[in-house]
PDB file of N, CA and C in Angstrom:
ATOM      1  N   UNK A 963     -18.734  53.185  51.062  1.00 62.00           N
ATOM      2  CA  UNK A 963     -17.868  52.058  51.122  1.00 62.00           C
ATOM      3  C   UNK A 963     -18.218  51.067  50.001  1.00 62.00           C
ATOM      4  N   UNK A 964     -19.527  50.908  49.757  1.00 62.00           N
ATOM      5  CA  UNK A 964     -19.943  50.021  48.691  1.00 62.00           C
ATOM      6  C   UNK A 964     -19.469  50.529  47.349  1.00 62.00           C
ATOM      7  N   UNK A 965     -19.492  51.829  47.159  1.00 66.00           N
ATOM      8  CA  UNK A 965     -19.068  52.410  45.892  1.00 66.00           C
ATOM      9  C   UNK A 965     -17.586  52.144  45.644  1.00 66.00           C
ATOM     10  N   UNK A 966     -16.792  52.217  46.673  1.00 65.00           N
ATOM     11  CA  UNK A 966     -15.357  51.975  46.520  1.00 65.00           C
ATOM     12  C   UNK A 966     -15.114  50.501  46.210  1.00 65.00           C
ATOM     13  N   UNK A 967     -15.815  49.609  46.880  1.00 58.00           N
ATOM     14  CA  UNK A 967     -15.641  48.179  46.660  1.00 58.00           C
ATOM     15  C   UNK A 967     -16.077  47.806  45.249  1.00 58.00           C
ATOM     16  N   UNK A 968     -17.210  48.365  44.788  1.00 59.00           N
ATOM     17  CA  UNK A 968     -17.688  48.080  43.444  1.00 59.00           C
ATOM     18  C   UNK A 968     -16.769  48.660  42.373  1.00 59.00           C
ATOM     19  N   UNK A 969     -16.157  49.803  42.643  1.00 68.00           N
ATOM     20  CA  UNK A 969     -15.259  50.394  41.651  1.00 68.00           C
ATOM     21  C   UNK A 969     -13.932  49.641  41.591  1.00 68.00           C
ATOM     22  N   UNK A 970     -13.532  48.997  42.659  1.00 63.00           N
ATOM     23  CA  UNK A 970     -12.289  48.239  42.666  1.00 63.00           C
ATOM     24  C   UNK A 970     -12.474  46.818  42.122  1.00 63.00           C
ATOM     25  N   UNK A 971     -13.726  46.345  42.066  1.00 64.00           N
ATOM     26  CA  UNK A 971     -13.997  44.987  41.611  1.00 64.00           C
ATOM     27  C   UNK A 971     -13.498  44.738  40.188  1.00 64.00           C
ATOM     28  N   UNK A 972     -13.788  45.584  39.191  1.00 69.00           N
ATOM     29  CA  UNK A 972     -13.255  45.321  37.840  1.00 69.00           C
ATOM     30  C   UNK A 972     -11.727  45.340  37.797  1.00 69.00           C
ATOM     31  N   UNK A 973     -11.137  46.195  38.608  1.00 65.00           N
ATOM     32  CA  UNK A 973      -9.684  46.285  38.633  1.00 65.00           C
ATOM     33  C   UNK A 973      -9.072  45.003  39.183  1.00 65.00           C
ATOM     34  N   UNK A 974      -9.644  44.423  40.227  1.00 66.00           N
ATOM     35  CA  UNK A 974      -9.106  43.195  40.813  1.00 66.00           C
ATOM     36  C   UNK A 974      -9.321  41.996  39.883  1.00 66.00           C
ATOM     37  N   UNK A 975     -10.469  42.002  39.188  1.00 65.00           N
ATOM     38  CA  UNK A 975     -10.704  40.920  38.230  1.00 65.00           C
ATOM     39  C   UNK A 975      -9.698  40.999  37.091  1.00 65.00           C
ATOM     40  N   UNK A 976      -9.433  42.216  36.620  1.00 62.00           N
ATOM     41  CA  UNK A 976      -8.462  42.421  35.548  1.00 62.00           C
ATOM     42  C   UNK A 976      -7.070  42.007  35.993  1.00 62.00           C
ATOM     43  N   UNK A 977      -6.697  42.345  37.186  1.00 65.00           N
ATOM     44  CA  UNK A 977      -5.374  41.983  37.696  1.00 65.00           C
ATOM     45  C   UNK A 977      -5.256  40.464  37.862  1.00 65.00           C
ATOM     46  N   UNK A 978      -6.329  39.832  38.307  1.00 62.00           N
ATOM     47  CA  UNK A 978      -6.287  38.382  38.487  1.00 62.00           C
ATOM     48  C   UNK A 978      -6.159  37.686  37.132  1.00 62.00           C
ATOM     49  N   UNK A 979      -6.854  38.186  36.117  1.00 59.00           N
ATOM     50  CA  UNK A 979      -6.786  37.582  34.787  1.00 59.00           C
ATOM     51  C   UNK A 979      -5.435  37.809  34.143  1.00 59.00           C
ATOM     52  N   UNK A 980      -4.848  38.957  34.334  1.00 61.00           N
ATOM     53  CA  UNK A 980      -3.551  39.250  33.713  1.00 61.00           C
ATOM     54  C   UNK A 980      -2.409  38.519  34.399  1.00 61.00           C
ATOM     55  N   UNK A 981      -2.579  38.160  35.603  1.00 59.00           N
ATOM     56  CA  UNK A 981      -1.516  37.513  36.331  1.00 59.00           C
ATOM     57  C   UNK A 981      -1.371  36.037  35.994  1.00 59.00           C
ATOM     58  N   UNK A 982      -2.357  35.434  35.321  1.00 63.00           N
ATOM     59  CA  UNK A 982      -2.276  34.014  35.001  1.00 63.00           C
ATOM     60  C   UNK A 982      -1.407  33.784  33.783  1.00 63.00           C
ATOM     61  N   UNK A 983      -0.593  32.792  33.862  1.00 67.00           N
ATOM     62  CA  UNK A 983       0.237  32.430  32.725  1.00 67.00           C
ATOM     63  C   UNK A 983      -0.401  31.245  32.009  1.00 67.00           C
ATOM     64  N   UNK A 984      -0.241  31.174  30.686  1.00 69.00           N
ATOM     65  CA  UNK A 984      -0.811  30.026  29.979  1.00 69.00           C
ATOM     66  C   UNK A 984      -0.084  28.740  30.394  1.00 69.00           C
ATOM     67  N   UNK A 985      -0.792  27.662  30.323  1.00 71.00           N
ATOM     68  CA  UNK A 985      -0.202  26.376  30.688  1.00 71.00           C
ATOM     69  C   UNK A 985       0.941  26.051  29.727  1.00 71.00           C
ATOM     70  N   UNK A 986       2.011  25.490  30.218  1.00 76.00           N
ATOM     71  CA  UNK A 986       3.126  25.159  29.330  1.00 76.00           C
ATOM     72  C   UNK A 986       2.714  24.066  28.343  1.00 76.00           C
ATOM     73  N   UNK A 987       3.237  24.169  27.130  1.00 78.00           N
ATOM     74  CA  UNK A 987       2.933  23.160  26.118  1.00 78.00           C
ATOM     75  C   UNK A 987       3.649  21.857  26.476  1.00 78.00           C
ATOM     76  N   UNK A 988       2.987  20.735  26.260  1.00 78.00           N
ATOM     77  CA  UNK A 988       3.658  19.473  26.587  1.00 78.00           C
ATOM     78  C   UNK A 988       4.853  19.252  25.671  1.00 78.00           C
ATOM     79  N   UNK A 989       5.866  18.640  26.227  1.00 76.00           N
ATOM     80  CA  UNK A 989       7.072  18.368  25.443  1.00 76.00           C
ATOM     81  C   UNK A 989       6.739  17.328  24.374  1.00 76.00           C
ATOM     82  N   UNK A 990       7.206  17.530  23.136  1.00 77.00           N
ATOM     83  CA  UNK A 990       6.891  16.548  22.089  1.00 77.00           C
ATOM     84  C   UNK A 990       7.531  15.198  22.412  1.00 77.00           C
ATOM     85  N   UNK A 991       6.755  14.171  22.265  1.00 76.00           N
ATOM     86  CA  UNK A 991       7.251  12.824  22.531  1.00 76.00           C
ATOM     87  C   UNK A 991       8.075  12.357  21.335  1.00 76.00           C
ATOM     88  N   UNK A 992       9.152  11.682  21.632  1.00 77.00           N
ATOM     89  CA  UNK A 992       9.988  11.169  20.560  1.00 77.00           C
ATOM     90  C   UNK A 992       9.314   9.951  19.951  1.00 77.00           C
ATOM     91  N   UNK A 993       9.149   9.991  18.637  1.00 76.00           N
ATOM     92  CA  UNK A 993       8.526   8.857  17.955  1.00 76.00           C
ATOM     93  C   UNK A 993       9.595   8.134  17.149  1.00 76.00           C
ATOM     94  N   UNK A 994       9.494   6.849  17.163  1.00 73.00           N
ATOM     95  CA  UNK A 994      10.443   6.023  16.429  1.00 73.00           C
ATOM     96  C   UNK A 994       9.779   5.621  15.117  1.00 73.00           C
ATOM     97  N   UNK A 995      10.436   5.917  14.015  1.00 72.00           N
ATOM     98  CA  UNK A 995       9.893   5.559  12.711  1.00 72.00           C
ATOM     99  C   UNK A 995       9.967   4.045  12.529  1.00 72.00           C
ATOM    100  N   UNK A 996       8.885   3.444  12.033  1.00 71.00           N
ATOM    101  CA  UNK A 996       8.938   1.995  11.829  1.00 71.00           C
ATOM    102  C   UNK A 996       9.929   1.642  10.727  1.00 71.00           C
ATOM    103  N   UNK A 997      10.516   0.476  10.874  1.00 67.00           N
ATOM    104  CA  UNK A 997      11.471   0.036   9.862  1.00 67.00           C
ATOM    105  C   UNK A 997      10.724  -0.277   8.573  1.00 67.00           C
ATOM    106  N   UNK A 998      11.258   0.122   7.436  1.00 61.00           N
ATOM    107  CA  UNK A 998      10.550  -0.162   6.181  1.00 61.00           C
ATOM    108  C   UNK A 998      10.486  -1.666   5.920  1.00 61.00           C
ATOM    109  N   UNK A 999       9.358  -2.083   5.402  1.00 62.00           N
ATOM    110  CA  UNK A 999       9.162  -3.498   5.088  1.00 62.00           C
ATOM    111  C   UNK A 999       9.596  -3.721   3.646  1.00 62.00           C
ATOM    112  N   UNK A1000      10.506  -4.636   3.479  1.00 65.00           N
ATOM    113  CA  UNK A1000      10.974  -4.961   2.136  1.00 65.00           C
ATOM    114  C   UNK A1000       9.883  -5.755   1.422  1.00 65.00           C
ATOM    115  N   UNK A1001       9.460  -5.275   0.284  1.00 76.00           N
ATOM    116  CA  UNK A1001       8.462  -6.013  -0.471  1.00 76.00           C
ATOM    117  C   UNK A1001       8.821  -5.961  -1.950  1.00 76.00           C
ATOM    118  N   UNK A1002       8.304  -6.915  -2.654  1.00 83.00           N
ATOM    119  CA  UNK A1002       8.565  -6.983  -4.088  1.00 83.00           C
ATOM    120  C   UNK A1002       7.699  -5.967  -4.821  1.00 83.00           C
ATOM    121  N   UNK A1003       8.193  -5.429  -5.918  1.00 86.00           N
ATOM    122  CA  UNK A1003       7.347  -4.521  -6.698  1.00 86.00           C
ATOM    123  C   UNK A1003       6.187  -5.304  -7.317  1.00 86.00           C
ATOM    124  N   UNK A1004       5.107  -4.611  -7.555  1.00 88.00           N
ATOM    125  CA  UNK A1004       3.935  -5.267  -8.152  1.00 88.00           C
ATOM    126  C   UNK A1004       4.303  -5.789  -9.538  1.00 88.00           C
ATOM    127  N   UNK A1005       3.930  -7.027  -9.840  1.00 92.00           N
ATOM    128  CA  UNK A1005       4.258  -7.574 -11.161  1.00 92.00           C
ATOM    129  C   UNK A1005       3.431  -6.878 -12.249  1.00 92.00           C
ATOM    130  N   UNK A1006       4.060  -6.634 -13.362  1.00 93.00           N
ATOM    131  CA  UNK A1006       3.379  -6.013 -14.495  1.00 93.00           C
ATOM    132  C   UNK A1006       3.427  -6.979 -15.682  1.00 93.00           C
ATOM    133  N   UNK A1007       2.948  -6.521 -16.823  1.00 93.00           N
ATOM    134  CA  UNK A1007       2.881  -7.372 -18.011  1.00 93.00           C
ATOM    135  C   UNK A1007       4.265  -7.838 -18.448  1.00 93.00           C
ATOM    136  N   UNK A1008       5.234  -6.949 -18.407  1.00 94.00           N
ATOM    137  CA  UNK A1008       6.596  -7.301 -18.840  1.00 94.00           C
ATOM    138  C   UNK A1008       7.202  -8.388 -17.944  1.00 94.00           C
ATOM    139  N   UNK A1009       7.053  -8.232 -16.638  1.00 94.00           N
ATOM    140  CA  UNK A1009       7.591  -9.224 -15.710  1.00 94.00           C
ATOM    141  C   UNK A1009       6.887 -10.566 -15.885  1.00 94.00           C
ATOM    142  N   UNK A1010       5.559 -10.538 -16.000  1.00 95.00           N
ATOM    143  CA  UNK A1010       4.829 -11.788 -16.169  1.00 95.00           C
ATOM    144  C   UNK A1010       5.221 -12.482 -17.476  1.00 95.00           C
ATOM    145  N   UNK A1011       5.360 -11.710 -18.556  1.00 94.00           N
ATOM    146  CA  UNK A1011       5.749 -12.291 -19.846  1.00 94.00           C
ATOM    147  C   UNK A1011       7.116 -12.952 -19.743  1.00 94.00           C
ATOM    148  N   UNK A1012       8.039 -12.341 -19.015  1.00 95.00           N
ATOM    149  CA  UNK A1012       9.377 -12.912 -18.826  1.00 95.00           C
ATOM    150  C   UNK A1012       9.306 -14.215 -18.034  1.00 95.00           C
ATOM    151  N   UNK A1013       8.528 -14.211 -16.936  1.00 94.00           N
ATOM    152  CA  UNK A1013       8.391 -15.419 -16.123  1.00 94.00           C
ATOM    153  C   UNK A1013       7.719 -16.539 -16.911  1.00 94.00           C
ATOM    154  N   UNK A1014       6.706 -16.202 -17.684  1.00 94.00           N
ATOM    155  CA  UNK A1014       5.987 -17.201 -18.471  1.00 94.00           C
ATOM    156  C   UNK A1014       6.898 -17.789 -19.547  1.00 94.00           C
ATOM    157  N   UNK A1015       7.675 -16.947 -20.226  1.00 94.00           N
ATOM    158  CA  UNK A1015       8.579 -17.432 -21.273  1.00 94.00           C
ATOM    159  C   UNK A1015       9.653 -18.340 -20.689  1.00 94.00           C
ATOM    160  N   UNK A1016      10.145 -18.030 -19.487  1.00 94.00           N
ATOM    161  CA  UNK A1016      11.167 -18.867 -18.860  1.00 94.00           C
ATOM    162  C   UNK A1016      10.588 -20.214 -18.418  1.00 94.00           C
ATOM    163  N   UNK A1017       9.351 -20.211 -17.932  1.00 93.00           N
ATOM    164  CA  UNK A1017       8.741 -21.452 -17.449  1.00 93.00           C
ATOM    165  C   UNK A1017       8.199 -22.317 -18.589  1.00 93.00           C
ATOM    166  N   UNK A1018       7.718 -21.679 -19.649  1.00 93.00           N
ATOM    167  CA  UNK A1018       7.079 -22.400 -20.756  1.00 93.00           C
ATOM    168  C   UNK A1018       7.707 -21.983 -22.086  1.00 93.00           C
ATOM    169  N   UNK A1019       8.903 -22.484 -22.413  1.00 93.00           N
ATOM    170  CA  UNK A1019       9.582 -22.037 -23.628  1.00 93.00           C
ATOM    171  C   UNK A1019       8.848 -22.428 -24.921  1.00 93.00           C
ATOM    172  N   UNK A1020       8.039 -23.502 -24.897  1.00 92.00           N
ATOM    173  CA  UNK A1020       7.341 -23.933 -26.107  1.00 92.00           C
ATOM    174  C   UNK A1020       6.028 -23.183 -26.332  1.00 92.00           C
ATOM    175  N   UNK A1021       5.531 -22.456 -25.332  1.00 91.00           N
ATOM    176  CA  UNK A1021       4.245 -21.769 -25.435  1.00 91.00           C
ATOM    177  C   UNK A1021       4.375 -20.490 -26.267  1.00 91.00           C
ATOM    178  N   UNK A1022       3.240 -20.020 -26.764  1.00 92.00           N
ATOM    179  CA  UNK A1022       3.209 -18.745 -27.479  1.00 92.00           C
ATOM    180  C   UNK A1022       3.570 -17.634 -26.504  1.00 92.00           C
ATOM    181  N   UNK A1023       4.114 -16.515 -26.994  1.00 93.00           N
ATOM    182  CA  UNK A1023       4.475 -15.424 -26.089  1.00 93.00           C
ATOM    183  C   UNK A1023       3.228 -14.725 -25.528  1.00 93.00           C
ATOM    184  N   UNK A1024       3.390 -14.143 -24.357  1.00 94.00           N
ATOM    185  CA  UNK A1024       2.295 -13.414 -23.714  1.00 94.00           C
ATOM    186  C   UNK A1024       2.069 -12.114 -24.479  1.00 94.00           C
ATOM    187  N   UNK A1025       0.830 -11.891 -24.899  1.00 93.00           N
ATOM    188  CA  UNK A1025       0.469 -10.689 -25.638  1.00 93.00           C
ATOM    189  C   UNK A1025      -0.018  -9.586 -24.702  1.00 93.00           C
ATOM    190  N   UNK A1026      -0.846  -9.946 -23.744  1.00 94.00           N
ATOM    191  CA  UNK A1026      -1.394  -8.986 -22.795  1.00 94.00           C
ATOM    192  C   UNK A1026      -1.567  -9.671 -21.446  1.00 94.00           C
ATOM    193  N   UNK A1027      -1.397  -8.925 -20.363  1.00 95.00           N
ATOM    194  CA  UNK A1027      -1.528  -9.501 -19.022  1.00 95.00           C
ATOM    195  C   UNK A1027      -1.938  -8.418 -18.032  1.00 95.00           C
ATOM    196  N   UNK A1028      -2.751  -8.835 -17.063  1.00 95.00           N
ATOM    197  CA  UNK A1028      -3.165  -7.962 -15.960  1.00 95.00           C
ATOM    198  C   UNK A1028      -2.999  -8.766 -14.683  1.00 95.00           C
ATOM    199  N   UNK A1029      -2.261  -8.202 -13.705  1.00 94.00           N
ATOM    200  CA  UNK A1029      -2.008  -8.904 -12.447  1.00 94.00           C
ATOM    201  C   UNK A1029      -2.617  -8.133 -11.286  1.00 94.00           C
ATOM    202  N   UNK A1030      -3.250  -8.893 -10.361  1.00 94.00           N
ATOM    203  CA  UNK A1030      -3.881  -8.301  -9.172  1.00 94.00           C
ATOM    204  C   UNK A1030      -3.589  -9.188  -7.966  1.00 94.00           C
ATOM    205  N   UNK A1031      -3.647  -8.582  -6.770  1.00 91.00           N
ATOM    206  CA  UNK A1031      -3.515  -9.362  -5.536  1.00 91.00           C
ATOM    207  C   UNK A1031      -4.669 -10.345  -5.443  1.00 91.00           C
ATOM    208  N   UNK A1032      -4.402 -11.507  -4.872  1.00 89.00           N
ATOM    209  CA  UNK A1032      -5.417 -12.546  -4.750  1.00 89.00           C
ATOM    210  C   UNK A1032      -6.498 -12.152  -3.745  1.00 89.00           C
ATOM    211  N   UNK A1033      -6.201 -11.264  -2.832  1.00 87.00           N
ATOM    212  CA  UNK A1033      -7.175 -10.815  -1.839  1.00 87.00           C
ATOM    213  C   UNK A1033      -6.493  -9.959  -0.795  1.00 87.00           C
ATOM    214  N   UNK A1034      -7.279  -9.393   0.096  1.00 86.00           N
ATOM    215  CA  UNK A1034      -6.730  -8.539   1.153  1.00 86.00           C
ATOM    216  C   UNK A1034      -5.727  -9.316   1.992  1.00 86.00           C
ATOM    217  N   UNK A1035      -4.508  -8.820   2.069  1.00 83.00           N
ATOM    218  CA  UNK A1035      -3.476  -9.447   2.883  1.00 83.00           C
ATOM    219  C   UNK A1035      -2.819 -10.664   2.267  1.00 83.00           C
ATOM    220  N   UNK A1036      -3.206 -11.037   1.078  1.00 86.00           N
ATOM    221  CA  UNK A1036      -2.640 -12.217   0.440  1.00 86.00           C
ATOM    222  C   UNK A1036      -1.269 -11.895  -0.147  1.00 86.00           C
ATOM    223  N   UNK A1037      -0.383 -12.857  -0.076  1.00 87.00           N
ATOM    224  CA  UNK A1037       0.943 -12.708  -0.664  1.00 87.00           C
ATOM    225  C   UNK A1037       0.932 -13.065  -2.148  1.00 87.00           C
ATOM    226  N   UNK A1038      -0.079 -13.791  -2.581  1.00 92.00           N
ATOM    227  CA  UNK A1038      -0.140 -14.253  -3.965  1.00 92.00           C
ATOM    228  C   UNK A1038      -0.729 -13.184  -4.882  1.00 92.00           C
ATOM    229  N   UNK A1039      -0.376 -13.298  -6.160  1.00 94.00           N
ATOM    230  CA  UNK A1039      -0.883 -12.412  -7.200  1.00 94.00           C
ATOM    231  C   UNK A1039      -1.468 -13.285  -8.299  1.00 94.00           C
ATOM    232  N   UNK A1040      -2.651 -12.924  -8.771  1.00 95.00           N
ATOM    233  CA  UNK A1040      -3.284 -13.665  -9.865  1.00 95.00           C
ATOM    234  C   UNK A1040      -3.153 -12.833 -11.131  1.00 95.00           C
ATOM    235  N   UNK A1041      -2.627 -13.458 -12.171  1.00 95.00           N
ATOM    236  CA  UNK A1041      -2.449 -12.781 -13.458  1.00 95.00           C
ATOM    237  C   UNK A1041      -3.359 -13.429 -14.491  1.00 95.00           C
ATOM    238  N   UNK A1042      -4.115 -12.609 -15.185  1.00 96.00           N
ATOM    239  CA  UNK A1042      -4.917 -13.066 -16.309  1.00 96.00           C
ATOM    240  C   UNK A1042      -4.180 -12.604 -17.550  1.00 96.00           C
ATOM    241  N   UNK A1043      -4.094 -13.477 -18.571  1.00 95.00           N
ATOM    242  CA  UNK A1043      -3.263 -13.142 -19.723  1.00 95.00           C
ATOM    243  C   UNK A1043      -3.802 -13.765 -21.004  1.00 95.00           C
ATOM    244  N   UNK A1044      -3.339 -13.200 -22.111  1.00 94.00           N
ATOM    245  CA  UNK A1044      -3.642 -13.726 -23.433  1.00 94.00           C
ATOM    246  C   UNK A1044      -2.343 -14.069 -24.138  1.00 94.00           C
ATOM    247  N   UNK A1045      -2.353 -15.104 -24.942  1.00 92.00           N
ATOM    248  CA  UNK A1045      -1.149 -15.567 -25.627  1.00 92.00           C
ATOM    249  C   UNK A1045      -1.230 -15.323 -27.130  1.00 92.00           C
ATOM    250  N   UNK A1046      -0.069 -15.131 -27.749  1.00 89.00           N
ATOM    251  CA  UNK A1046       0.013 -14.970 -29.201  1.00 89.00           C
ATOM    252  C   UNK A1046      -0.749 -13.748 -29.675  1.00 89.00           C
ATOM    253  N   UNK A1047      -1.615 -13.941 -30.677  1.00 89.00           N
ATOM    254  CA  UNK A1047      -2.394 -12.831 -31.222  1.00 89.00           C
ATOM    255  C   UNK A1047      -3.671 -12.573 -30.435  1.00 89.00           C
ATOM    256  N   UNK A1048      -3.929 -13.370 -29.413  1.00 85.00           N
ATOM    257  CA  UNK A1048      -5.156 -13.239 -28.626  1.00 85.00           C
ATOM    258  C   UNK A1048      -5.065 -11.999 -27.740  1.00 85.00           C
ATOM    259  N   UNK A1049      -6.026 -11.098 -27.877  1.00 84.00           N
ATOM    260  CA  UNK A1049      -6.022  -9.890 -27.055  1.00 84.00           C
ATOM    261  C   UNK A1049      -6.921 -10.023 -25.830  1.00 84.00           C
ATOM    262  N   UNK A1050      -7.578 -11.167 -25.667  1.00 90.00           N
ATOM    263  CA  UNK A1050      -8.458 -11.394 -24.527  1.00 90.00           C
ATOM    264  C   UNK A1050      -7.708 -12.115 -23.413  1.00 90.00           C
ATOM    265  N   UNK A1051      -8.131 -11.871 -22.182  1.00 92.00           N
ATOM    266  CA  UNK A1051      -7.496 -12.473 -21.009  1.00 92.00           C
ATOM    267  C   UNK A1051      -8.154 -13.821 -20.734  1.00 92.00           C
ATOM    268  N   UNK A1052      -7.767 -14.849 -21.484  1.00 92.00           N
ATOM    269  CA  UNK A1052      -8.412 -16.164 -21.398  1.00 92.00           C
ATOM    270  C   UNK A1052      -7.753 -17.089 -20.378  1.00 92.00           C
ATOM    271  N   UNK A1053      -6.528 -16.841 -20.010  1.00 93.00           N
ATOM    272  CA  UNK A1053      -5.761 -17.746 -19.144  1.00 93.00           C
ATOM    273  C   UNK A1053      -5.485 -17.083 -17.798  1.00 93.00           C
ATOM    274  N   UNK A1054      -5.231 -17.915 -16.790  1.00 94.00           N
ATOM    275  CA  UNK A1054      -4.954 -17.426 -15.444  1.00 94.00           C
ATOM    276  C   UNK A1054      -3.741 -18.149 -14.874  1.00 94.00           C
ATOM    277  N   UNK A1055      -2.906 -17.409 -14.169  1.00 94.00           N
ATOM    278  CA  UNK A1055      -1.743 -17.986 -13.490  1.00 94.00           C
ATOM    279  C   UNK A1055      -1.581 -17.295 -12.143  1.00 94.00           C
ATOM    280  N   UNK A1056      -0.931 -17.971 -11.216  1.00 95.00           N
ATOM    281  CA  UNK A1056      -0.703 -17.416  -9.883  1.00 95.00           C
ATOM    282  C   UNK A1056       0.790 -17.228  -9.669  1.00 95.00           C
ATOM    283  N   UNK A1057       1.149 -16.057  -9.145  1.00 95.00           N
ATOM    284  CA  UNK A1057       2.542 -15.756  -8.788  1.00 95.00           C
ATOM    285  C   UNK A1057       2.637 -15.704  -7.268  1.00 95.00           C
ATOM    286  N   UNK A1058       3.737 -16.233  -6.738  1.00 93.00           N
ATOM    287  CA  UNK A1058       3.992 -16.205  -5.303  1.00 93.00           C
ATOM    288  C   UNK A1058       5.372 -15.608  -5.070  1.00 93.00           C
ATOM    289  N   UNK A1059       5.493 -14.833  -3.994  1.00 90.00           N
ATOM    290  CA  UNK A1059       6.789 -14.257  -3.646  1.00 90.00           C
ATOM    291  C   UNK A1059       7.681 -15.350  -3.080  1.00 90.00           C
ATOM    292  N   UNK A1060       8.896 -15.427  -3.607  1.00 85.00           N
ATOM    293  CA  UNK A1060       9.828 -16.443  -3.122  1.00 85.00           C
ATOM    294  C   UNK A1060      11.258 -16.001  -3.327  1.00 85.00           C
ATOM    295  N   UNK A1061      12.041 -15.967  -2.267  1.00 85.00           N
ATOM    296  CA  UNK A1061      13.466 -15.625  -2.316  1.00 85.00           C
ATOM    297  C   UNK A1061      13.734 -14.302  -3.032  1.00 85.00           C
ATOM    298  N   UNK A1062      12.930 -13.285  -2.743  1.00 86.00           N
ATOM    299  CA  UNK A1062      13.175 -11.954  -3.290  1.00 86.00           C
ATOM    300  C   UNK A1062      12.740 -11.761  -4.727  1.00 86.00           C
ATOM    301  N   UNK A1063      11.953 -12.686  -5.261  1.00 92.00           N
ATOM    302  CA  UNK A1063      11.463 -12.537  -6.632  1.00 92.00           C
ATOM    303  C   UNK A1063      10.123 -13.239  -6.768  1.00 92.00           C
ATOM    304  N   UNK A1064       9.394 -12.913  -7.824  1.00 93.00           N
ATOM    305  CA  UNK A1064       8.118 -13.562  -8.095  1.00 93.00           C
ATOM    306  C   UNK A1064       8.370 -14.917  -8.750  1.00 93.00           C
ATOM    307  N   UNK A1065       7.582 -15.915  -8.336  1.00 93.00           N
ATOM    308  CA  UNK A1065       7.709 -17.271  -8.852  1.00 93.00           C
ATOM    309  C   UNK A1065       6.358 -17.706  -9.387  1.00 93.00           C
ATOM    310  N   UNK A1066       6.357 -18.270 -10.572  1.00 92.00           N
ATOM    311  CA  UNK A1066       5.144 -18.797 -11.187  1.00 92.00           C
ATOM    312  C   UNK A1066       4.812 -20.138 -10.528  1.00 92.00           C
ATOM    313  N   UNK A1067       3.604 -20.265  -9.970  1.00 91.00           N
ATOM    314  CA  UNK A1067       3.220 -21.517  -9.316  1.00 91.00           C
ATOM    315  C   UNK A1067       2.435 -22.384 -10.296  1.00 91.00           C
ATOM    316  N   UNK A1068       2.477 -23.687 -10.083  1.00 89.00           N
ATOM    317  CA  UNK A1068       1.779 -24.681 -10.898  1.00 89.00           C
ATOM    318  C   UNK A1068       2.108 -24.501 -12.389  1.00 89.00           C
ATOM    319  N   UNK A1069       3.389 -24.569 -12.697  1.00 90.00           N
ATOM    320  CA  UNK A1069       3.838 -24.339 -14.073  1.00 90.00           C
ATOM    321  C   UNK A1069       3.312 -25.388 -15.050  1.00 90.00           C
ATOM    322  N   UNK A1070       3.065 -26.611 -14.584  1.00 91.00           N
ATOM    323  CA  UNK A1070       2.547 -27.640 -15.493  1.00 91.00           C
ATOM    324  C   UNK A1070       1.194 -27.235 -16.062  1.00 91.00           C
ATOM    325  N   UNK A1071       0.312 -26.732 -15.198  1.00 90.00           N
ATOM    326  CA  UNK A1071      -1.012 -26.316 -15.637  1.00 90.00           C
ATOM    327  C   UNK A1071      -0.931 -25.080 -16.541  1.00 90.00           C
ATOM    328  N   UNK A1072      -0.092 -24.137 -16.144  1.00 89.00           N
ATOM    329  CA  UNK A1072       0.052 -22.900 -16.924  1.00 89.00           C
ATOM    330  C   UNK A1072       0.624 -23.214 -18.302  1.00 89.00           C
ATOM    331  N   UNK A1073       1.631 -24.044 -18.364  1.00 90.00           N
ATOM    332  CA  UNK A1073       2.240 -24.383 -19.661  1.00 90.00           C
ATOM    333  C   UNK A1073       1.306 -25.225 -20.522  1.00 90.00           C
ATOM    334  N   UNK A1074       0.493 -26.078 -19.911  1.00 89.00           N
ATOM    335  CA  UNK A1074      -0.455 -26.884 -20.663  1.00 89.00           C
ATOM    336  C   UNK A1074      -1.516 -25.998 -21.318  1.00 89.00           C
ATOM    337  N   UNK A1075      -1.888 -24.901 -20.657  1.00 78.00           N
ATOM    338  CA  UNK A1075      -2.887 -23.985 -21.224  1.00 78.00           C
ATOM    339  C   UNK A1075      -2.325 -23.228 -22.413  1.00 78.00           C
ATOM    340  N   UNK A1076      -1.021 -23.023 -22.448  1.00 68.00           N
ATOM    341  CA  UNK A1076      -0.400 -22.256 -23.517  1.00 68.00           C
ATOM    342  C   UNK A1076       0.072 -23.097 -24.699  1.00 68.00           C
ATOM    343  N   UNK A1077      -0.054 -24.409 -24.597  1.00 67.00           N
ATOM    344  CA  UNK A1077       0.448 -25.274 -25.661  1.00 67.00           C
ATOM    345  C   UNK A1077      -0.517 -25.349 -26.841  1.00 67.00           C
TER     346      UNK A1077
END
């Protein structure tokens, strides 16, 4: 009797394992894509030169400029620039986002540096 029970044991284990179905995969949750945030393009040398020329018509033209964010999460951009034949970044100006475009802040100081 023991021999019969032992010989049937692998068969019953096999049948029990084969009879199990895999768990159903969870239904994919619908994800809502976040709305895109409208932001201004990063200012470059050409944009800064245009803004500087419009704000300070008597100043020498911008020769070179590099613009960077003022800090993590800041809306302002700090631009270092050189005027005329100067290839060094001797001057600094701040740009702020306003009404869908970049605006040069403290134009009196910026124009005084370029005079």
